[in-house]
Amino acid sequence: MKFRKVIESGIITAALAVSSVTTAVSASAAEVDNTTGVIGNVLDRASQTASTGIQSVQITHQNAQAAAAAAAQAAEWANKMLVTVDENSSLNIRKEASQDAEVVGKFYHGSGAEVLEVGAEWTKVKSGDVEGYVSNAYCVFGEDARAYAEANCETQATANADGIRVRESYSTDAKILDVIDAGESLKVNTDAESVDGWVSVECNGVTAYVAADYVELGLDIDDAVSMEEIRAREAAKAQQAAAAAAQSGSTGSKASASEAVSASASDTQLLAAIIQCEAGGEPYAGQLAVGAVVMNRVKSGSFPNSISGVIYQSGQFTPARSGKLARVLSSGKISSSCYQAAAEALAGADNTGGAKYFHAGTSGSGLVIGSQIFY
């Protein structure tokens, strides 16, 4: 500013002008130095403020994500319930909200339902094919149901594509222990080390890992069992026992009763159980097809020549090695349609044209029945 005024006056000598310029430049330099310090301080404070602001935005975003996830989880469980009976008990589902009403089904340990109507003492629910009322005293709802399920129900990892490799360790270079296809599940080992990008599972009695991107995690919550299913199961067992007794009587003293039961009643139940595991949610034709595959293998000469041998053959039926088959057999939760399919398959019915294999999906070569292909 001072230098500009000197030029505009035109009356000061060059020497004075130079002197003035020198003084002005010196003063300006000092001013610039001071200003630079001030600006630096301002920039530092602005940078700190911006950094703090970014951190605040990040924290706010994370909190918003957590809140949204919690809200979604709460909404998912808002109309759900679980029963709190132990593994040796069951809870009656009644046609009306009364202790004297007809029993239309039963809940077992680890079972749950959709809540239709909540009352002071009774709640109307729907689970599987069963709809009716249960006593509130033996149920938990909403978030309590979720917490109970996480503490008492297994977590399953279900493959969302075919050919998912189950590895010995959490590395793509690790040894492959097994391969599962879409829809097949393994129990999640919740006590194992947590590794980003991998899910720890139980495979053939050992801890293994699958890539997290290729499985969906979910709690294994069972549906209620209708009285029709229970009566059909009991009738089938009685029929099997009678057949075993008859066979024992006709074979003479050389055959033991345990051999007769193993050859009739147990195998029928085992066949029905594997059908329940592999096709419990399929139409009846799909259930019969699974039974037919088992029987086709028994008769083929290329597989074990017994139902139990075929089902428990290493590397064949995933439910047999994952523990699901054992749980179904232990609980007895086998639908009447699966028992019927087993009986028909045992009698020689085959709607697959002699298939010995099947897998989930509807694309590829083979006979499509329901959501599976038989070949």
Coordinates of C-alpha atoms in Angstrom, one line a residue:
M1 CA 0.0 0.0 0.0
K2 CA 2.8 2.5 0.9
F3 CA 4.7 1.5 -2.2
R4 CA 1.7 2.2 -4.4
K5 CA 1.3 5.8 -3.0
V6 CA 5.0 6.6 -3.6
I7 CA 4.6 5.7 -7.3
E8 CA 1.4 7.7 -7.6
S9 CA 3.0 11.0 -6.1
G10 CA 5.9 11.1 -8.6
I11 CA 7.7 13.8 -6.5
I12 CA 10.0 11.7 -4.3
T13 CA 13.5 11.0 -5.3
A14 CA 14.5 7.6 -6.5
A15 CA 16.7 7.2 -3.4
L16 CA 13.9 8.0 -1.1
A17 CA 11.7 5.8 -3.1
V18 CA 14.1 2.9 -2.9
S19 CA 14.5 3.5 0.9
S20 CA 10.8 3.6 1.3
V21 CA 10.4 0.5 -0.8
T22 CA 13.0 -1.3 1.4
T23 CA 11.3 -0.2 4.5
A24 CA 7.9 -1.2 3.1
V25 CA 9.2 -4.6 2.0
S26 CA 10.8 -5.2 5.5
A27 CA 7.6 -4.2 7.2
S28 CA 5.5 -6.2 4.8
A29 CA 7.7 -9.2 5.4
A30 CA 7.3 -8.9 9.1
E31 CA 3.6 -8.6 8.6
V32 CA 3.6 -11.6 6.4
D33 CA 5.6 -13.6 9.0
N34 CA 3.0 -12.7 11.6
T35 CA 0.1 -13.3 9.3
T36 CA 1.6 -16.7 8.3
G37 CA 1.7 -17.7 12.0
V38 CA -1.9 -16.6 12.4
I39 CA -3.0 -18.4 9.3
G40 CA -1.1 -21.5 10.4
N41 CA -2.8 -21.5 13.7
V42 CA -6.2 -21.0 12.0
L43 CA -5.4 -23.8 9.5
D44 CA -4.3 -26.1 12.4
R45 CA -7.5 -25.4 14.2
A46 CA -9.6 -25.8 11.1
S47 CA -7.8 -29.1 10.3
Q48 CA -8.5 -30.4 13.9
T49 CA -12.1 -29.3 13.6
A50 CA -12.5 -31.0 10.2
S51 CA -10.9 -34.1 11.6
T52 CA -13.1 -34.1 14.6
G53 CA -16.1 -33.5 12.3
I54 CA -15.2 -36.4 10.1
Q55 CA -14.8 -38.6 13.1
S56 CA -18.1 -37.4 14.4
V57 CA -19.8 -38.2 11.1
Q58 CA -18.2 -41.6 11.0
I59 CA -19.4 -42.4 14.6
T60 CA -22.8 -41.0 13.8
H61 CA -22.9 -43.2 10.6
Q62 CA -21.8 -46.3 12.6
N63 CA -24.4 -45.6 15.3
A64 CA -27.1 -45.1 12.6
Q65 CA -26.1 -48.5 11.0
A66 CA -26.2 -50.2 14.4
A67 CA -29.6 -48.6 15.2
A68 CA -30.9 -49.7 11.8
A69 CA -29.7 -53.3 12.3
A70 CA -31.2 -53.4 15.8
A71 CA -34.5 -52.0 14.5
A72 CA -34.5 -54.6 11.7
Q73 CA -33.8 -57.4 14.1
A74 CA -36.5 -56.2 16.5
A75 CA -39.0 -56.0 13.6
E76 CA -38.1 -59.5 12.5
W77 CA -38.8 -61.0 15.9
A78 CA -41.7 -58.8 16.8
N79 CA -44.3 -61.4 15.9
K80 CA -42.4 -64.5 16.8
M81 CA -42.4 -66.8 19.8
L82 CA -40.5 -69.8 21.1
V83 CA -41.5 -72.5 23.6
T84 CA -39.4 -73.0 26.7
V85 CA -40.0 -76.7 27.3
D86 CA -36.9 -78.9 27.7
E87 CA -35.8 -81.7 25.5
N88 CA -37.9 -84.3 27.3
S89 CA -41.1 -82.4 27.2
S90 CA -43.7 -80.9 24.8
L91 CA -46.3 -78.2 24.8
N92 CA -49.8 -78.8 23.6
I93 CA -51.4 -76.6 20.9
R94 CA -55.1 -76.4 21.5
K95 CA -58.0 -75.6 19.1
E96 CA -59.4 -73.0 21.5
A97 CA -58.0 -70.9 24.3
S98 CA -58.9 -73.4 27.0
Q99 CA -57.2 -76.1 29.0
D100 CA -60.0 -78.4 28.0
A101 CA -59.9 -77.7 24.3
E102 CA -58.9 -80.3 21.7
V103 CA -55.2 -80.7 21.2
V104 CA -54.3 -80.1 17.5
G105 CA -50.5 -80.3 17.7
K106 CA -47.4 -80.2 19.9
F107 CA -44.3 -78.1 20.2
Y108 CA -41.0 -79.7 21.2
H109 CA -37.8 -78.2 22.4
G110 CA -36.4 -75.6 20.0
S111 CA -39.7 -75.0 18.3
G112 CA -41.2 -71.6 17.4
A113 CA -44.1 -70.0 15.7
E114 CA -45.6 -66.9 14.2
V115 CA -47.8 -65.0 16.7
L116 CA -51.3 -64.3 15.3
E117 CA -53.0 -62.9 18.5
V118 CA -51.7 -62.3 22.0
G119 CA -54.0 -62.7 25.0
A120 CA -53.6 -62.4 28.7
E121 CA -53.1 -66.2 29.2
W122 CA -53.3 -67.7 25.8
T123 CA -51.7 -66.8 22.5
K124 CA -52.9 -67.9 19.0
V125 CA -50.0 -69.1 16.8
K126 CA -49.2 -70.6 13.5
S127 CA -46.3 -73.0 13.0
G128 CA -45.9 -75.2 9.9
D129 CA -49.3 -76.7 9.2
V130 CA -50.6 -76.2 12.8
E131 CA -52.6 -73.3 14.0
G132 CA -54.0 -73.0 17.5
Y133 CA -53.6 -71.6 21.1
V134 CA -50.7 -72.1 23.6
S135 CA -50.4 -71.2 27.2
N136 CA -48.3 -68.0 27.6
A137 CA -46.6 -69.6 30.7
Y138 CA -44.4 -71.7 28.5
C139 CA -43.5 -69.2 25.8
V140 CA -41.2 -66.3 25.2
F141 CA -41.9 -63.5 22.7
G142 CA -40.1 -60.9 20.6
E143 CA -36.6 -60.0 21.8
D144 CA -36.9 -62.6 24.6
A145 CA -37.6 -65.2 22.0
R146 CA -34.6 -64.2 20.0
A147 CA -32.3 -64.3 23.1
Y148 CA -33.7 -67.7 24.0
A149 CA -33.2 -69.0 20.5
E150 CA -29.6 -67.9 20.4
A151 CA -29.0 -69.6 23.7
N152 CA -30.9 -72.9 23.0
C153 CA -31.0 -73.4 19.2
E154 CA -28.2 -74.3 16.9
T155 CA -26.9 -71.9 14.3
Q156 CA -26.8 -73.4 10.8
A157 CA -24.7 -72.3 7.8
T158 CA -26.7 -73.1 4.6
A159 CA -25.0 -73.1 1.2
N160 CA -26.3 -70.5 -1.3
A161 CA -24.7 -72.2 -4.3
D162 CA -23.5 -75.6 -5.4
G163 CA -20.0 -76.9 -4.9
I164 CA -19.1 -75.0 -1.7
R165 CA -15.8 -76.3 -0.3
V166 CA -15.5 -77.1 3.3
R167 CA -11.9 -76.6 4.3
E168 CA -9.7 -77.8 7.1
S169 CA -8.6 -74.2 7.9
Y170 CA -9.5 -70.6 7.0
S171 CA -7.5 -70.4 3.8
T172 CA -8.2 -71.2 0.1
D173 CA -5.1 -73.3 0.2
A174 CA -6.3 -75.4 3.0
K175 CA -7.3 -79.1 2.6
I176 CA -10.8 -79.7 1.3
L177 CA -12.7 -81.9 3.8
D178 CA -16.1 -81.9 2.0
V179 CA -18.2 -80.1 -0.7
I180 CA -21.8 -79.0 -0.1
D181 CA -24.5 -77.9 -2.5
A182 CA -27.1 -75.2 -2.3
G183 CA -29.6 -75.8 0.5
E184 CA -27.3 -78.1 2.4
S185 CA -26.5 -77.0 6.0
L186 CA -23.8 -77.5 8.5
K187 CA -23.8 -76.6 12.2
V188 CA -21.9 -73.5 13.0
N189 CA -19.2 -73.9 15.7
T190 CA -19.9 -70.8 17.7
D191 CA -17.0 -71.5 20.1
A192 CA -14.4 -71.5 17.4
E193 CA -12.1 -68.6 16.6
S194 CA -13.8 -65.8 14.6
V195 CA -12.1 -65.1 11.3
D196 CA -13.1 -62.3 8.9
G197 CA -14.5 -63.8 5.7
W198 CA -14.9 -67.3 7.1
V199 CA -17.5 -69.3 9.1
S200 CA -16.4 -72.1 11.4
V201 CA -18.6 -75.2 11.1
E202 CA -18.7 -78.8 12.3
C203 CA -17.9 -81.3 9.5
N204 CA -17.6 -85.0 10.2
G205 CA -16.9 -84.4 13.8
V206 CA -14.1 -81.9 13.3
T207 CA -13.9 -78.1 13.1
A208 CA -13.8 -76.8 9.5
Y209 CA -14.4 -73.5 7.6
V210 CA -16.5 -72.3 4.7
A211 CA -16.2 -68.9 2.9
A212 CA -18.8 -66.5 4.5
D213 CA -19.9 -65.2 1.1
Y214 CA -21.3 -68.6 0.1
V215 CA -23.4 -69.4 3.1
E216 CA -26.4 -67.9 4.9
L217 CA -26.5 -68.1 8.7
G218 CA -29.7 -68.8 10.6
L219 CA -31.0 -70.3 13.8
D220 CA -32.4 -73.8 13.4
I221 CA -35.9 -73.4 14.8
D222 CA -38.3 -76.3 14.3
D223 CA -42.0 -76.1 13.5
A224 CA -44.8 -77.6 15.5
V225 CA -46.0 -81.2 14.8
S226 CA -49.7 -81.8 14.1
M227 CA -51.6 -84.5 15.8
E228 CA -52.2 -86.1 12.4
E229 CA -48.5 -86.4 12.0
I230 CA -48.0 -87.8 15.5
R231 CA -50.8 -90.4 15.1
A232 CA -49.4 -91.4 11.7
R233 CA -46.0 -91.8 13.2
E234 CA -47.3 -93.9 16.1
A235 CA -49.4 -96.0 13.7
A236 CA -46.3 -96.6 11.6
K237 CA -44.2 -97.6 14.6
A238 CA -46.9 -100.0 15.7
Q239 CA -47.1 -101.5 12.2
Q240 CA -43.4 -101.9 12.1
A241 CA -43.3 -103.5 15.5
A242 CA -46.0 -106.0 14.5
A243 CA -44.1 -106.8 11.3
A244 CA -40.9 -107.3 13.3
A245 CA -42.7 -109.6 15.7
A246 CA -44.1 -111.6 12.8
Q247 CA -40.8 -111.9 11.1
S248 CA -39.2 -113.0 14.4
G249 CA -41.8 -115.7 14.8
S250 CA -41.3 -117.0 11.3
T251 CA -37.5 -117.2 11.3
G252 CA -37.2 -119.7 14.1
S253 CA -34.9 -119.7 17.1
K254 CA -31.8 -118.9 15.0
A255 CA -32.8 -115.2 14.3
S256 CA -32.8 -112.7 17.2
A257 CA -35.4 -110.1 17.8
S258 CA -32.9 -107.3 17.4
E259 CA -32.0 -108.5 13.9
A260 CA -35.6 -108.5 12.9
V261 CA -36.2 -105.0 14.2
S262 CA -33.1 -103.7 12.5
A263 CA -34.2 -105.2 9.2
S264 CA -37.7 -103.7 9.3
A265 CA -38.9 -101.1 11.8
S266 CA -35.6 -99.2 12.2
D267 CA -34.9 -99.1 8.4
T268 CA -38.3 -97.8 7.6
Q269 CA -37.9 -95.0 10.2
L270 CA -34.4 -94.3 9.0
L271 CA -35.6 -94.0 5.4
A272 CA -38.5 -91.7 6.5
A273 CA -36.0 -89.6 8.5
I274 CA -33.6 -89.0 5.5
I275 CA -36.6 -88.1 3.4
Q276 CA -37.6 -85.6 6.1
C277 CA -34.1 -84.1 6.1
E278 CA -33.6 -84.0 2.3
A279 CA -37.2 -83.2 1.2
G280 CA -39.3 -82.3 4.2
G281 CA -40.4 -79.1 2.5
E282 CA -40.8 -80.5 -1.0
P283 CA -44.1 -81.7 -2.5
Y284 CA -45.0 -85.4 -2.0
A285 CA -43.5 -86.4 -5.4
G286 CA -40.2 -84.9 -4.3
Q287 CA -40.3 -86.9 -1.0
L288 CA -41.1 -90.1 -2.8
A289 CA -38.2 -89.4 -5.3
V290 CA -35.7 -89.2 -2.4
G291 CA -36.9 -92.5 -1.0
A292 CA -36.7 -94.0 -4.5
V293 CA -33.0 -92.9 -4.9
V294 CA -32.1 -94.6 -1.7
M295 CA -33.8 -97.9 -2.7
N296 CA -32.3 -97.7 -6.2
R297 CA -28.9 -97.6 -4.7
V298 CA -29.7 -100.5 -2.4
K299 CA -30.7 -102.6 -5.4
S300 CA -27.9 -101.4 -7.8
G301 CA -25.0 -103.4 -6.6
S302 CA -22.8 -100.3 -6.9
F303 CA -23.7 -99.1 -3.4
P304 CA -24.1 -100.8 0.0
N305 CA -26.9 -103.4 -0.1
S306 CA -28.9 -102.0 2.9
I307 CA -30.8 -98.9 3.7
S308 CA -28.6 -97.9 6.6
G309 CA -25.5 -98.7 4.6
V310 CA -26.6 -96.4 1.7
I311 CA -27.7 -93.5 3.9
Y312 CA -24.5 -93.6 6.1
Q313 CA -22.1 -94.2 3.3
S314 CA -19.2 -91.7 3.6
G315 CA -19.6 -88.5 1.6
Q316 CA -23.1 -89.2 0.3
F317 CA -26.0 -87.7 2.4
T318 CA -25.1 -84.5 4.1
P319 CA -27.7 -84.8 6.9
A320 CA -26.1 -88.1 8.0
R321 CA -22.7 -86.5 8.5
S322 CA -23.8 -83.1 9.8
G323 CA -25.9 -84.6 12.7
K324 CA -29.2 -83.4 11.3
L325 CA -30.4 -86.9 10.6
A326 CA -29.5 -88.0 14.2
R327 CA -31.5 -85.1 15.6
V328 CA -34.5 -85.9 13.5
L329 CA -34.4 -89.5 14.6
S330 CA -34.0 -88.6 18.2
S331 CA -36.9 -86.1 18.2
G332 CA -39.2 -88.3 16.1
K333 CA -40.3 -85.2 14.1
I334 CA -41.0 -87.0 10.9
S335 CA -44.1 -86.0 8.9
S336 CA -46.7 -88.6 8.0
S337 CA -46.1 -87.8 4.3
C338 CA -42.4 -88.8 4.7
Y339 CA -43.4 -92.0 6.3
Q340 CA -45.9 -92.7 3.5
A341 CA -43.2 -91.9 0.9
A342 CA -40.8 -94.3 2.7
A343 CA -43.5 -97.1 2.7
E344 CA -44.1 -96.6 -1.0
A345 CA -40.4 -96.6 -1.9
L346 CA -39.9 -99.8 0.1
A347 CA -42.8 -101.3 -1.8
G348 CA -41.0 -100.5 -5.1
A349 CA -42.5 -97.2 -6.2
D350 CA -40.1 -95.1 -8.3
N351 CA -41.0 -91.8 -9.9
T352 CA -37.5 -91.0 -10.9
G353 CA -36.9 -93.6 -13.7
G354 CA -34.1 -95.3 -11.8
A355 CA -32.2 -92.2 -10.5
K356 CA -29.4 -92.8 -8.0
Y357 CA -28.5 -89.2 -7.4
F358 CA -30.1 -85.8 -6.8
H359 CA -29.2 -82.2 -6.0
A360 CA -30.9 -78.9 -5.3
G361 CA -31.8 -76.7 -8.2
T362 CA -33.8 -76.7 -11.4
S363 CA -31.2 -76.2 -14.0
G364 CA -29.0 -78.9 -15.5
S365 CA -29.6 -82.4 -16.9
G366 CA -32.0 -84.8 -15.1
L367 CA -35.6 -85.0 -14.0
V368 CA -36.9 -81.9 -12.1
I369 CA -39.2 -82.7 -9.2
G370 CA -40.1 -79.8 -7.0
S371 CA -36.9 -77.8 -6.4
Q372 CA -34.5 -80.7 -7.0
I373 CA -33.0 -82.6 -10.0
F374 CA -32.9 -86.4 -10.0
Y375 CA -30.5 -88.3 -12.4

